[in-house]
XYZ file of C-alpha atoms in Angstrom:
714
model
C 0.061 -0.139 -0.233
C 2.999 2.810 1.251
C 4.583 1.956 -2.234
C 0.942 2.087 -4.193
C 0.630 5.699 -2.667
C 3.963 7.075 -4.445
C 1.731 6.346 -7.792
C -1.511 8.302 -6.587
C -0.143 11.900 -7.797
C 1.035 11.294 -10.781
C -2.335 9.676 -11.309
C -3.560 13.079 -11.248
C -0.945 13.774 -14.287
C -2.126 11.547 -16.854
C -5.691 12.804 -15.517
C -6.224 13.940 -19.791
C -4.924 10.110 -20.658
C -7.198 8.791 -18.658
C -9.907 10.972 -17.869
C -12.593 8.667 -17.642
C -10.998 6.306 -15.555
C -10.033 8.588 -12.700
C -13.016 10.571 -13.042
C -15.032 7.251 -12.102
C -12.673 6.702 -9.510
C -13.026 10.739 -8.172
C -17.032 9.763 -8.311
C -18.521 11.212 -4.726
C -20.236 7.569 -5.399
C -16.497 5.873 -5.075
C -15.190 8.658 -2.387
C -18.600 7.748 0.326
C -17.652 4.552 0.085
C -15.223 2.079 2.013
C -14.028 0.815 -0.412
C -12.196 3.457 -1.842
C -8.790 3.194 -0.852
C -8.515 -0.281 -1.654
C -9.699 0.511 -5.140
C -7.493 3.496 -5.142
C -4.301 1.186 -4.699
C -5.588 -1.819 -6.872
C -5.369 0.932 -10.169
C -2.510 2.938 -8.639
C -0.860 -1.031 -9.464
C -2.663 -1.544 -12.335
C -1.755 1.210 -13.916
C 1.882 0.886 -12.794
C 2.837 -1.448 -15.903
C 1.251 1.305 -18.501
C 3.300 4.677 -16.704
C 6.458 3.164 -16.732
C 5.517 2.294 -20.851
C 4.360 5.619 -21.151
C 7.578 6.916 -19.894
C 9.747 4.819 -21.789
C 8.437 6.117 -25.048
C 8.758 9.496 -24.077
C 11.799 10.028 -22.045
C 13.703 6.505 -23.737
C 16.987 5.790 -23.388
C 18.321 6.167 -19.578
C 15.411 7.310 -18.107
C 13.185 5.292 -19.222
C 15.555 2.765 -18.339
C 16.402 3.922 -14.745
C 12.106 4.287 -15.091
C 11.563 0.436 -15.576
C 14.299 -1.019 -13.141
C 12.145 1.424 -10.796
C 8.929 -0.872 -11.713
C 10.897 -3.965 -11.431
C 11.505 -3.816 -8.462
C 8.199 -3.138 -7.193
C 6.437 -5.415 -8.739
C 9.014 -8.231 -7.300
C 8.837 -6.363 -4.374
C 4.526 -7.399 -4.363
C 4.858 -11.114 -5.146
C 7.642 -11.693 -2.854
C 5.388 -13.019 -0.126
C 3.468 -15.425 -2.959
C 7.121 -16.550 -3.266
C 7.983 -17.374 0.666
C 4.180 -19.783 0.429
C 5.532 -22.065 -1.935
C 8.395 -23.168 -0.010
C 6.780 -25.390 2.365
C 4.662 -26.635 0.274
C 7.954 -27.548 -1.678
C 9.742 -28.929 1.571
C 6.707 -31.023 2.717
C 6.506 -32.467 -0.330
C 9.836 -33.470 -1.184
C 9.183 -35.263 2.404
C 6.863 -36.907 1.265
C 8.821 -39.040 -0.807
C 12.048 -38.819 1.173
C 10.094 -40.419 4.114
C 9.011 -43.106 1.209
C 11.852 -44.675 0.261
C 13.626 -44.783 3.672
C 10.555 -46.289 4.833
C 11.037 -49.022 2.439
C 14.158 -49.151 0.817
C 16.854 -47.244 2.943
C 15.316 -47.928 6.577
C 18.788 -47.205 8.572
C 18.376 -43.474 7.411
C 17.400 -40.811 9.595
C 14.862 -39.233 8.370
C 16.757 -35.284 9.363
C 19.144 -36.136 8.376
C 18.251 -36.344 5.116
C 15.816 -33.160 5.046
C 19.170 -30.872 6.126
C 21.018 -33.226 3.226
C 18.733 -31.940 1.184
C 18.509 -28.222 1.856
C 21.892 -28.416 1.801
C 22.008 -29.294 -2.015
C 19.051 -27.081 -3.087
C 21.315 -23.998 -0.997
C 23.956 -24.396 -2.993
C 22.362 -24.720 -6.633
C 20.309 -21.478 -5.438
C 23.676 -19.830 -4.953
C 25.631 -21.663 -7.734
C 22.524 -20.818 -10.138
C 22.443 -17.855 -11.747
C 18.705 -18.552 -13.718
C 15.643 -16.984 -12.063
C 12.832 -18.698 -11.394
C 9.692 -19.297 -9.046
C 12.594 -21.846 -6.902
C 15.434 -19.674 -6.418
C 12.952 -17.050 -5.208
C 11.297 -18.975 -2.914
C 14.928 -19.897 -1.222
C 16.060 -16.560 -1.426
C 13.009 -15.496 0.855
C 13.974 -18.023 3.398
C 16.882 -17.575 3.253
C 16.764 -14.258 4.967
C 14.182 -14.764 7.287
C 14.169 -12.510 10.441
C 15.351 -14.244 13.753
C 12.855 -13.491 16.123
C 9.844 -14.991 13.594
C 12.090 -18.029 12.705
C 12.578 -19.050 16.587
C 8.320 -17.969 17.386
C 7.461 -19.883 14.423
C 9.326 -23.688 15.236
C 10.829 -23.340 18.924
C 6.957 -23.000 20.849
C 6.045 -26.586 18.787
C 8.792 -28.498 18.588
C 9.204 -27.552 22.886
C 5.433 -28.224 24.140
C 5.983 -31.479 21.734
C 8.466 -32.863 23.228
C 7.347 -32.080 26.909
C 3.423 -33.727 25.782
C 5.731 -36.749 25.611
C 7.864 -36.876 28.602
C 6.695 -39.684 31.251
C 5.881 -36.827 34.013
C 6.246 -39.812 36.857
C 9.858 -41.477 35.769
C 10.206 -38.011 34.788
C 9.784 -36.487 38.239
C 11.850 -39.208 39.413
C 15.087 -38.599 37.000
C 14.337 -34.621 37.961
C 17.732 -34.704 39.699
C 19.930 -36.675 37.023
C 17.618 -34.291 34.622
C 19.303 -31.062 36.329
C 22.058 -31.522 36.728
C 22.628 -32.774 32.189
C 20.741 -29.986 32.129
C 22.258 -26.908 33.665
C 25.800 -27.740 35.359
C 26.600 -29.832 32.093
C 24.833 -27.258 29.687
C 27.177 -24.492 31.218
C 30.185 -26.988 31.823
C 30.023 -27.692 27.740
C 29.314 -24.014 26.919
C 32.770 -22.968 28.278
C 34.412 -25.914 27.012
C 33.387 -25.540 23.789
C 33.626 -21.697 24.159
C 37.755 -22.494 25.033
C 37.653 -24.216 21.134
C 36.499 -21.081 19.288
C 38.442 -19.048 21.449
C 41.512 -20.537 21.620
C 42.084 -23.410 18.534
C 40.154 -22.078 15.845
C 41.992 -19.654 13.550
C 38.947 -16.511 12.787
C 40.340 -14.462 15.724
C 36.567 -14.213 17.056
C 35.873 -12.175 20.563
C 34.956 -14.285 23.739
C 31.711 -13.470 23.796
C 30.634 -14.652 20.068
C 32.667 -18.060 21.255
C 30.650 -18.523 24.203
C 27.751 -17.795 22.172
C 29.271 -20.338 20.390
C 29.505 -23.232 23.219
C 25.649 -22.040 24.279
C 24.919 -22.806 20.782
C 26.125 -26.620 21.089
C 24.942 -27.211 24.197
C 21.616 -27.076 22.983
C 20.816 -31.614 22.403
C 18.768 -33.013 19.829
C 17.547 -36.295 19.921
C 14.934 -36.183 17.083
C 16.368 -38.315 15.303
C 17.176 -40.830 18.195
C 13.320 -40.757 19.311
C 12.286 -42.249 17.166
C 14.968 -45.457 16.754
C 14.509 -46.020 20.305
C 10.560 -46.480 20.280
C 11.369 -48.584 17.345
C 13.695 -51.403 18.548
C 11.953 -50.777 22.555
C 14.387 -49.657 24.879
C 14.801 -48.788 28.433
C 12.452 -46.686 29.953
C 14.712 -44.892 32.090
C 17.234 -44.331 29.254
C 14.884 -42.845 26.417
C 14.163 -40.353 29.584
C 17.134 -39.786 30.373
C 17.960 -38.909 25.818
C 14.144 -36.971 25.937
C 14.596 -35.596 29.540
C 17.550 -33.818 29.604
C 17.078 -32.578 25.595
C 13.872 -30.709 27.213
C 15.441 -29.032 30.351
C 19.030 -28.078 28.049
C 17.527 -26.239 25.725
C 15.841 -23.854 28.244
C 19.412 -23.423 29.666
C 21.072 -23.403 26.589
C 18.759 -20.972 25.350
C 19.570 -18.872 28.477
C 22.684 -18.837 28.048
C 22.386 -17.705 24.429
C 20.755 -14.774 24.980
C 22.756 -13.618 27.151
C 25.723 -14.342 25.687
C 24.554 -13.163 22.422
C 23.594 -9.603 23.915
C 27.133 -9.030 25.292
C 28.499 -9.751 21.729
C 25.819 -7.507 19.703
C 27.375 -4.453 22.409
C 30.560 -4.903 20.748
C 29.171 -3.550 17.448
C 29.195 -0.062 19.407
C 25.393 0.400 17.173
C 23.716 2.709 19.345
C 20.338 0.361 21.329
C 22.236 -2.890 19.894
C 23.099 -5.439 22.726
C 24.054 -4.897 26.336
C 26.856 -4.951 28.153
C 25.983 -7.737 30.889
C 29.087 -8.133 33.752
C 29.183 -11.773 34.572
C 26.754 -10.456 38.621
C 24.149 -9.145 36.073
C 24.381 -12.209 34.551
C 23.989 -14.512 36.671
C 20.767 -12.238 38.059
C 19.246 -11.911 34.149
C 20.067 -15.772 34.332
C 18.086 -16.146 36.883
C 15.563 -13.808 36.127
C 15.075 -15.625 32.687
C 14.601 -19.719 34.271
C 12.103 -18.392 37.462
C 10.667 -15.921 35.235
C 10.022 -18.408 32.662
C 8.801 -21.035 35.181
C 6.823 -19.167 36.818
C 5.334 -17.565 33.478
C 4.509 -21.177 31.961
C 2.237 -21.888 35.382
C 0.535 -19.237 34.887
C -0.459 -20.572 31.468
C -0.726 -23.857 31.855
C -2.966 -23.007 34.339
C -4.750 -20.914 32.003
C -5.123 -24.450 29.397
C -6.068 -27.046 32.428
C -9.331 -23.587 32.873
C -9.896 -23.727 29.614
C -10.132 -27.831 28.968
C -11.836 -27.924 32.185
C -14.536 -25.452 30.622
C -15.358 -27.063 27.386
C -16.021 -30.445 29.307
C -18.179 -31.681 26.188
C -16.458 -34.780 25.271
C -18.852 -35.889 22.632
C -19.034 -32.672 20.239
C -16.234 -33.055 17.466
C -15.958 -29.297 17.381
C -14.864 -28.849 20.811
C -12.953 -31.548 20.801
C -11.118 -29.625 17.685
C -11.694 -26.027 19.950
C -9.837 -28.116 22.801
C -6.712 -28.557 20.547
C -6.699 -25.398 19.109
C -6.983 -23.174 22.762
C -3.926 -25.430 23.511
C -2.311 -24.303 20.656
C -2.824 -20.551 20.863
C -2.040 -20.193 24.588
C 1.357 -22.901 24.505
C 2.514 -20.238 21.075
C 0.540 -17.147 23.429
C 2.696 -18.390 26.491
C 6.273 -18.101 24.657
C 5.389 -14.502 22.588
C 4.716 -12.931 25.946
C 7.385 -14.839 28.437
C 10.087 -13.877 25.994
C 9.245 -10.883 24.113
C 7.349 -9.223 26.388
C 8.467 -10.258 29.361
C 12.381 -10.701 28.371
C 12.482 -14.120 30.081
C 13.416 -17.574 28.670
C 10.234 -18.670 26.319
C 12.017 -21.881 25.897
C 11.666 -22.409 30.333
C 7.772 -20.902 29.995
C 7.385 -24.394 27.273
C 8.666 -26.397 29.128
C 6.224 -26.092 32.249
C 3.212 -24.893 30.658
C 4.248 -28.231 28.852
C 4.663 -31.006 31.495
C 1.573 -29.030 33.550
C -0.432 -29.698 30.798
C 0.849 -33.832 30.701
C 0.347 -33.866 34.408
C -2.443 -32.611 34.985
C -4.574 -31.772 32.017
C -4.762 -35.536 30.700
C -7.983 -35.936 32.625
C -9.427 -32.880 31.112
C -8.378 -33.619 27.613
C -11.995 -35.108 25.688
C -9.499 -36.480 22.814
C -6.582 -37.560 23.796
C -5.700 -39.422 20.520
C -6.848 -36.310 18.493
C -4.402 -34.408 20.615
C -1.623 -36.710 20.685
C -1.913 -37.102 17.033
C -2.268 -32.864 16.331
C 1.083 -32.191 18.360
C 2.958 -35.315 15.664
C 2.078 -33.887 13.192
C 2.848 -30.460 13.892
C 6.208 -32.045 15.367
C 6.731 -33.196 11.963
C 6.222 -30.741 9.813
C 8.031 -28.545 11.337
C 11.111 -29.972 12.003
C 11.205 -31.071 7.908
C 10.748 -27.448 7.207
C 12.970 -26.440 10.241
C 15.818 -29.031 8.229
C 15.860 -28.449 5.400
C 16.229 -25.278 5.861
C 18.877 -26.165 8.346
C 20.768 -26.895 5.284
C 19.520 -25.104 2.508
C 20.854 -21.518 4.133
C 24.514 -24.020 5.327
C 24.436 -25.057 2.029
C 24.142 -21.461 -0.021
C 26.808 -19.865 2.952
C 29.396 -22.359 2.354
C 29.559 -22.243 -1.480
C 29.480 -18.772 -1.584
C 32.311 -18.092 1.166
C 33.891 -21.295 -0.499
C 33.367 -18.475 -3.201
C 34.276 -15.290 -1.899
C 38.010 -16.812 -0.349
C 36.031 -17.414 3.662
C 35.800 -20.954 3.186
C 38.682 -22.937 2.595
C 40.237 -26.987 2.524
C 40.990 -26.074 6.641
C 38.023 -24.924 7.814
C 36.415 -29.091 7.381
C 39.441 -30.212 9.321
C 38.981 -27.929 11.684
C 34.923 -28.833 11.171
C 35.798 -32.831 12.209
C 38.259 -31.460 15.053
C 35.502 -29.873 16.208
C 32.952 -33.274 15.674
C 35.439 -35.081 17.767
C 35.984 -32.611 20.800
C 32.307 -32.351 21.151
C 32.543 -36.347 21.782
C 35.291 -35.779 24.057
C 33.440 -32.804 26.396
C 30.624 -34.578 26.037
C 32.010 -37.905 27.432
C 34.331 -35.629 30.060
C 31.415 -34.713 31.415
C 29.090 -37.601 32.132
C 31.689 -39.703 33.443
C 32.779 -36.804 35.931
C 29.115 -37.339 37.168
C 28.510 -40.843 36.594
C 29.197 -41.120 40.651
C 26.055 -38.809 41.477
C 23.831 -40.006 38.700
C 24.185 -43.667 39.365
C 22.680 -42.985 42.748
C 19.721 -41.005 42.127
C 16.723 -40.280 40.504
C 16.640 -43.222 37.902
C 19.903 -44.467 38.209
C 21.958 -45.241 35.378
C 24.475 -47.857 34.218
C 27.427 -47.911 32.219
C 25.510 -48.940 28.614
C 22.542 -46.346 29.088
C 25.920 -43.748 29.766
C 27.397 -44.549 27.569
C 24.853 -43.919 24.211
C 23.432 -40.706 26.424
C 26.459 -39.476 25.259
C 26.892 -41.219 21.821
C 23.575 -39.889 21.612
C 23.799 -36.023 22.192
C 22.739 -34.974 18.185
C 22.390 -31.724 17.344
C 19.400 -30.322 16.045
C 16.705 -27.615 15.052
C 16.832 -25.870 18.104
C 21.158 -25.677 17.732
C 20.213 -24.258 13.691
C 17.509 -21.698 14.792
C 19.574 -20.386 17.221
C 22.170 -19.861 14.232
C 20.445 -18.873 11.711
C 19.164 -15.865 14.416
C 22.178 -15.037 15.389
C 23.879 -14.580 11.255
C 20.352 -12.948 10.419
C 20.161 -10.410 13.207
C 23.995 -10.159 12.677
C 23.334 -9.500 9.342
C 20.082 -7.124 9.442
C 21.972 -4.719 11.409
C 25.663 -4.646 9.293
C 23.180 -4.009 5.950
C 24.517 -6.927 4.895
C 28.336 -5.601 4.628
C 29.833 -8.857 3.753
C 33.069 -6.799 4.398
C 32.556 -6.303 7.962
C 34.405 -8.715 10.769
C 31.091 -9.279 13.130
C 29.252 -11.238 9.564
C 32.030 -13.269 8.611
C 32.737 -13.894 12.479
C 28.301 -14.556 12.363
C 29.030 -16.679 9.597
C 32.086 -18.843 10.619
C 29.707 -19.799 13.634
C 26.564 -20.745 11.672
C 28.765 -22.909 9.308
C 30.522 -25.011 12.149
C 26.911 -25.025 13.576
C 25.488 -26.330 10.719
C 28.139 -28.482 9.931
C 28.409 -30.503 13.160
C 24.204 -30.474 13.101
C 25.114 -32.323 9.382
C 27.655 -34.846 10.838
C 25.937 -35.741 13.993
C 22.761 -36.586 12.401
C 24.675 -39.091 9.379
C 26.850 -40.671 11.540
C 25.288 -41.078 15.197
C 21.705 -40.729 13.840
C 22.561 -43.805 11.331
C 24.746 -45.437 13.632
C 22.897 -45.409 16.777
C 20.843 -48.915 16.403
C 24.411 -50.285 15.910
C 25.256 -49.089 18.867
C 22.222 -49.688 21.097
C 22.716 -53.605 19.866
C 26.824 -53.337 20.652
C 26.069 -52.200 24.268
C 23.212 -54.871 24.769
C 20.435 -52.396 25.793
C 18.283 -53.806 22.717
C 19.022 -57.739 22.679
C 16.766 -59.669 21.699
C 16.398 -63.029 23.576
C 14.531 -65.997 22.432
C 12.313 -66.338 24.345
C 11.462 -62.865 23.123
C 11.379 -64.387 19.856
C 8.674 -67.287 21.053
C 6.765 -64.936 22.668
C 6.427 -62.877 18.862
C 6.234 -66.537 17.140
C 3.312 -68.100 20.367
C 1.833 -64.416 19.457
C 1.582 -64.721 15.723
C 0.314 -68.358 15.566
C -2.580 -67.095 17.967
C -3.628 -64.599 15.786
C -3.590 -67.084 12.721
C -6.151 -69.781 14.719
C -8.220 -66.426 16.463
C -8.180 -65.644 11.973
C -9.218 -69.199 10.845
C -11.793 -69.335 13.717
C -13.123 -65.871 12.190
C -13.267 -67.569 8.733
C -15.194 -70.317 9.457
C -18.185 -68.676 11.959
C -18.387 -66.465 8.323
C -18.679 -69.577 6.588
C -21.792 -70.143 8.226
C -23.906 -67.542 6.953
C -25.561 -67.777 3.150
C -24.272 -64.716 1.932
C -21.172 -66.263 2.252
C -21.525 -69.421 0.487
C -20.137 -68.690 -2.658
C -17.079 -67.084 -1.858
C -13.745 -67.788 -3.694
C -11.375 -69.133 -1.175
C -8.725 -68.499 -4.019
C -9.301 -65.172 -3.812
C -8.983 -65.003 0.342
C -5.979 -66.376 0.340
C -4.661 -63.985 -1.898
C -5.512 -60.796 0.204
C -5.225 -62.638 3.518
C -1.841 -63.933 4.466
C -2.415 -65.616 7.254
C -5.234 -68.335 5.559
C -2.526 -69.069 2.459
C -1.242 -71.967 4.158
C -4.646 -73.407 5.894
C -4.631 -76.856 6.386
C -8.119 -79.379 6.043
C -6.738 -80.643 10.189
C -6.913 -76.917 10.906
C -10.183 -76.382 8.910
C -11.645 -79.902 10.874
C -10.117 -78.475 13.874
C -12.470 -75.074 13.807
C -15.132 -76.489 13.108
C -15.465 -78.464 15.437
C -14.204 -76.242 18.409
C -17.985 -73.391 16.004
C -20.014 -76.686 16.603
C -18.949 -77.005 20.226
C -18.878 -74.006 20.828
C -22.619 -72.904 19.377
C -25.326 -74.360 20.693
C -27.451 -77.037 18.647
C -30.856 -75.199 17.821
C -28.499 -71.716 16.811
C -26.080 -73.790 14.992
C -25.438 -73.956 11.346
C -23.091 -75.306 9.401
C -19.984 -73.183 7.623
C -19.941 -73.967 4.132
C -17.154 -75.592 2.810
C -17.710 -77.113 -0.168
C -15.641 -74.244 -2.345
C -12.563 -74.291 0.132
C -12.418 -78.661 1.060
C -10.825 -78.185 -2.789
C -7.967 -76.357 -1.693
C -7.355 -78.193 0.670
C -6.943 -82.057 -0.276
C -3.551 -83.407 -0.397
C -4.572 -87.035 -2.612
C -1.021 -87.815 -0.841
C -1.945 -87.514 2.540
C -2.215 -91.097 4.245
C -4.335 -89.711 6.993
C -5.780 -87.213 4.335
C -9.814 -89.263 4.444
C -9.559 -89.945 7.777
C -9.184 -86.081 7.975
C -12.451 -85.697 5.686
C -14.581 -87.858 7.203
C -13.893 -85.706 10.808
C -14.829 -82.949 9.544
C -18.084 -83.884 7.614
C -19.488 -85.446 10.630
C -18.540 -82.429 12.650
C -20.652 -79.849 9.494
C -23.381 -82.529 10.600
C -26.320 -80.829 12.129
C -27.295 -83.292 14.342
C -31.225 -83.248 16.070
C -31.166 -82.574 19.980
C -31.938 -86.910 20.459
C -28.196 -87.695 19.040
C -26.525 -84.672 20.582
C -27.990 -85.485 23.468
C -26.604 -89.431 23.309
C -23.802 -88.714 21.834
C -22.233 -86.662 24.840
C -23.779 -88.916 27.179
C -21.443 -91.796 24.382
C -18.358 -89.740 24.253
C -15.552 -90.362 27.039
C -15.030 -87.021 28.965
C -11.141 -88.300 29.587
C -10.379 -88.602 25.109
C -12.979 -85.006 24.369
C -10.452 -83.285 27.325
C -7.277 -83.968 25.643
C -8.800 -83.121 22.128
C -9.724 -80.452 23.839
C -6.303 -79.686 24.969
C -4.351 -81.038 21.752
C -6.258 -78.334 19.614
C -5.639 -75.898 22.678
C -1.759 -75.900 23.366
C -0.947 -75.288 19.118
C -2.203 -72.109 19.481
C -1.587 -70.928 23.024
C 1.651 -69.585 24.267
C 2.316 -72.904 26.573
C 3.030 -74.959 23.782
C 5.482 -72.552 22.004
C 7.346 -72.347 25.391
C 8.171 -75.553 26.218
C 12.289 -75.506 26.340
C 13.638 -73.162 28.057
C 11.703 -71.299 30.433
C 11.310 -67.368 30.526
C 13.496 -65.208 32.540
C 11.845 -63.060 35.372
C 12.139 -60.289 33.609
C 11.299 -61.266 30.485
C 8.057 -62.699 32.835
C 7.377 -59.238 34.496
C 7.486 -57.595 30.766
C 5.042 -59.691 29.579
C 2.462 -59.828 32.922
C 3.182 -55.471 32.252
C 2.037 -55.510 28.888
C -1.030 -58.024 29.681
C -1.719 -56.129 32.347
C -1.785 -52.714 30.251
C -3.798 -54.268 27.256
C -6.991 -54.853 30.123
C -6.628 -51.454 31.642
C -7.139 -50.078 27.853
C -9.355 -52.761 27.570
C -11.642 -51.755 29.987
C -11.358 -47.939 29.306
C -12.572 -49.187 25.540
C -15.661 -50.905 27.394
C -16.579 -47.849 29.547
C -16.147 -49.950 32.553
C -12.815 -47.544 33.548
C -13.435 -43.642 32.316
C -9.578 -42.759 30.713
C -10.125 -39.604 32.212
C -10.706 -40.510 36.168
C -7.151 -40.173 38.283
C -6.914 -43.928 39.192
C -6.620 -44.786 35.263
C -3.240 -41.557 35.730
C -2.450 -43.747 38.545
C -2.545 -47.028 36.844
C -0.587 -46.018 33.576
C 1.621 -44.024 35.851
C 2.426 -47.386 38.044
C 3.480 -49.648 35.667
C 5.793 -47.665 33.902
C 7.571 -47.238 37.000
C 7.924 -50.915 37.545
C 9.035 -51.276 34.211
C 11.923 -49.101 34.608
C 13.022 -51.449 37.617
C 16.021 -53.417 36.599
């Protein structure tokens, strides 16, 4: 609108040339309406091209070219928001293709690592190409995204989802351990990493920038490992330690980042940009941000609980959707108010609000599956865009700096050295605190500690902070690449992006073999027997259901060939199994309600003429199918020997039960406990689904928490 206003004066000069059109626009009928300004602005935009053409014809030469170039810049300014919309749609489409390929053919590769690589290739291509097209323009638009907008859009959704994914009962028990992981270790890691950047790297960074660099790399993101831990059935204690450490150290790292980045910004000497914070003020500011963030998190968490309490119509689908909408809105509002208005820690506020909702709000959520599914979808979208954006910016920065001579071959060597030293630092910190963490909270052991050291990936939060730092300095220096501060922040982002790439590709890909090597997910013979027994039991249930369906008239002419093709568990059905299923159906059905199954179109597929027992089994099947009268049933029951019948039933039952499969070595105590817990959990879920136990009742929550606690007992 502001750019279009410049043409309003020139429109008056073109009155003679456009007299009829301008007269209509300035008539009193339009002047009196609320739409006048919109109409006037649209006309101003439409007349840009004709005005430029007229100026070219009248003046020609350099003046005409200048006018045309100016108009092209204005048109590009109007089109740029549309270019920005293209990138999320494009990258999410690529994400679908990447997920399909990984889930079907390359299961060992982490999704986020591939999205980062994809973004890197896109950034390299955009930086190396001079073609102007829609993809190139949308990449340029997203590479220069505002730092505050970046943090505000991505961090609240990701962090709130991580908080909701915590097992609050285990989280509460392990809080002492997580506090050590999050605050003392993050501060120590920040300082040690800063020493690398300050004394080893040859870039000449100031100490405040080195501390900012250390705080960025102190934030871990186990998104690539978390899915693997869930998939392979890692111990709940290990999952709690890794996810809880990431959740809390994100908050601590961002608080340290905000303090040291302000000190670095003050070095630029720009008025009202940055603040000179001494160590005493820094400690005070840390407490203010941390405690203030907790206060805002509690305040907004209570607000979320109240909203959920009043929106209590469980059978209203629209109200269930409104519940989710309210939670999302308040989560983002919580971050905005805590971080941008009150100048506290928005991350800590979001963590506290999410944990409060998880601990106290489950019983007030009408549709817990809808809530979980929505935040899973939100996390997937945000991670897809953010990791690809991180690679996009990193690839473009590396190409441009390589072209300008800023990023050279030696920098790759420093990057690899930093990757190794970060693991050394993390090992030193965890080993030094092991005597304490092994004795408090949920306890721990050496294999889990080793994997926790190895699983400290850098990802979403670090990428967002590095992009925010680089863009912030780029804006205040007006894109002057010759200033040392702009070069410094670019070098910081190059290192952070490179570390994210290496940890995602190397650590994320090898996390599975590492878990197996440490013996954390060994699949014992007992577990394999349990799985095989479940398959047999499930197959037996399918055979029984199939035979029961054959007793209905509408399935009289069923084609068993098609059934075998579409139901794999029935593909190798035998005549004996069919006979046992028919006998079971007949024994369990009252004589007056028994309907013989129509097996005429099934038996020809199952008869094996080479089997000497085939005729005997077929006679037994015909007898089972035959519907007896009431007198015949009574006479048969008197004649049959109870022992023989009991033995026959036991034989059929053993063919599909755990007892038959478990011949050999007995269950270990741990496997028996896990099996029992799974059975109890299934019984609770069945009671909830049947309406016998209310999911919102505090008893259901307490039972769930007790089962999780028992699973952690070694």
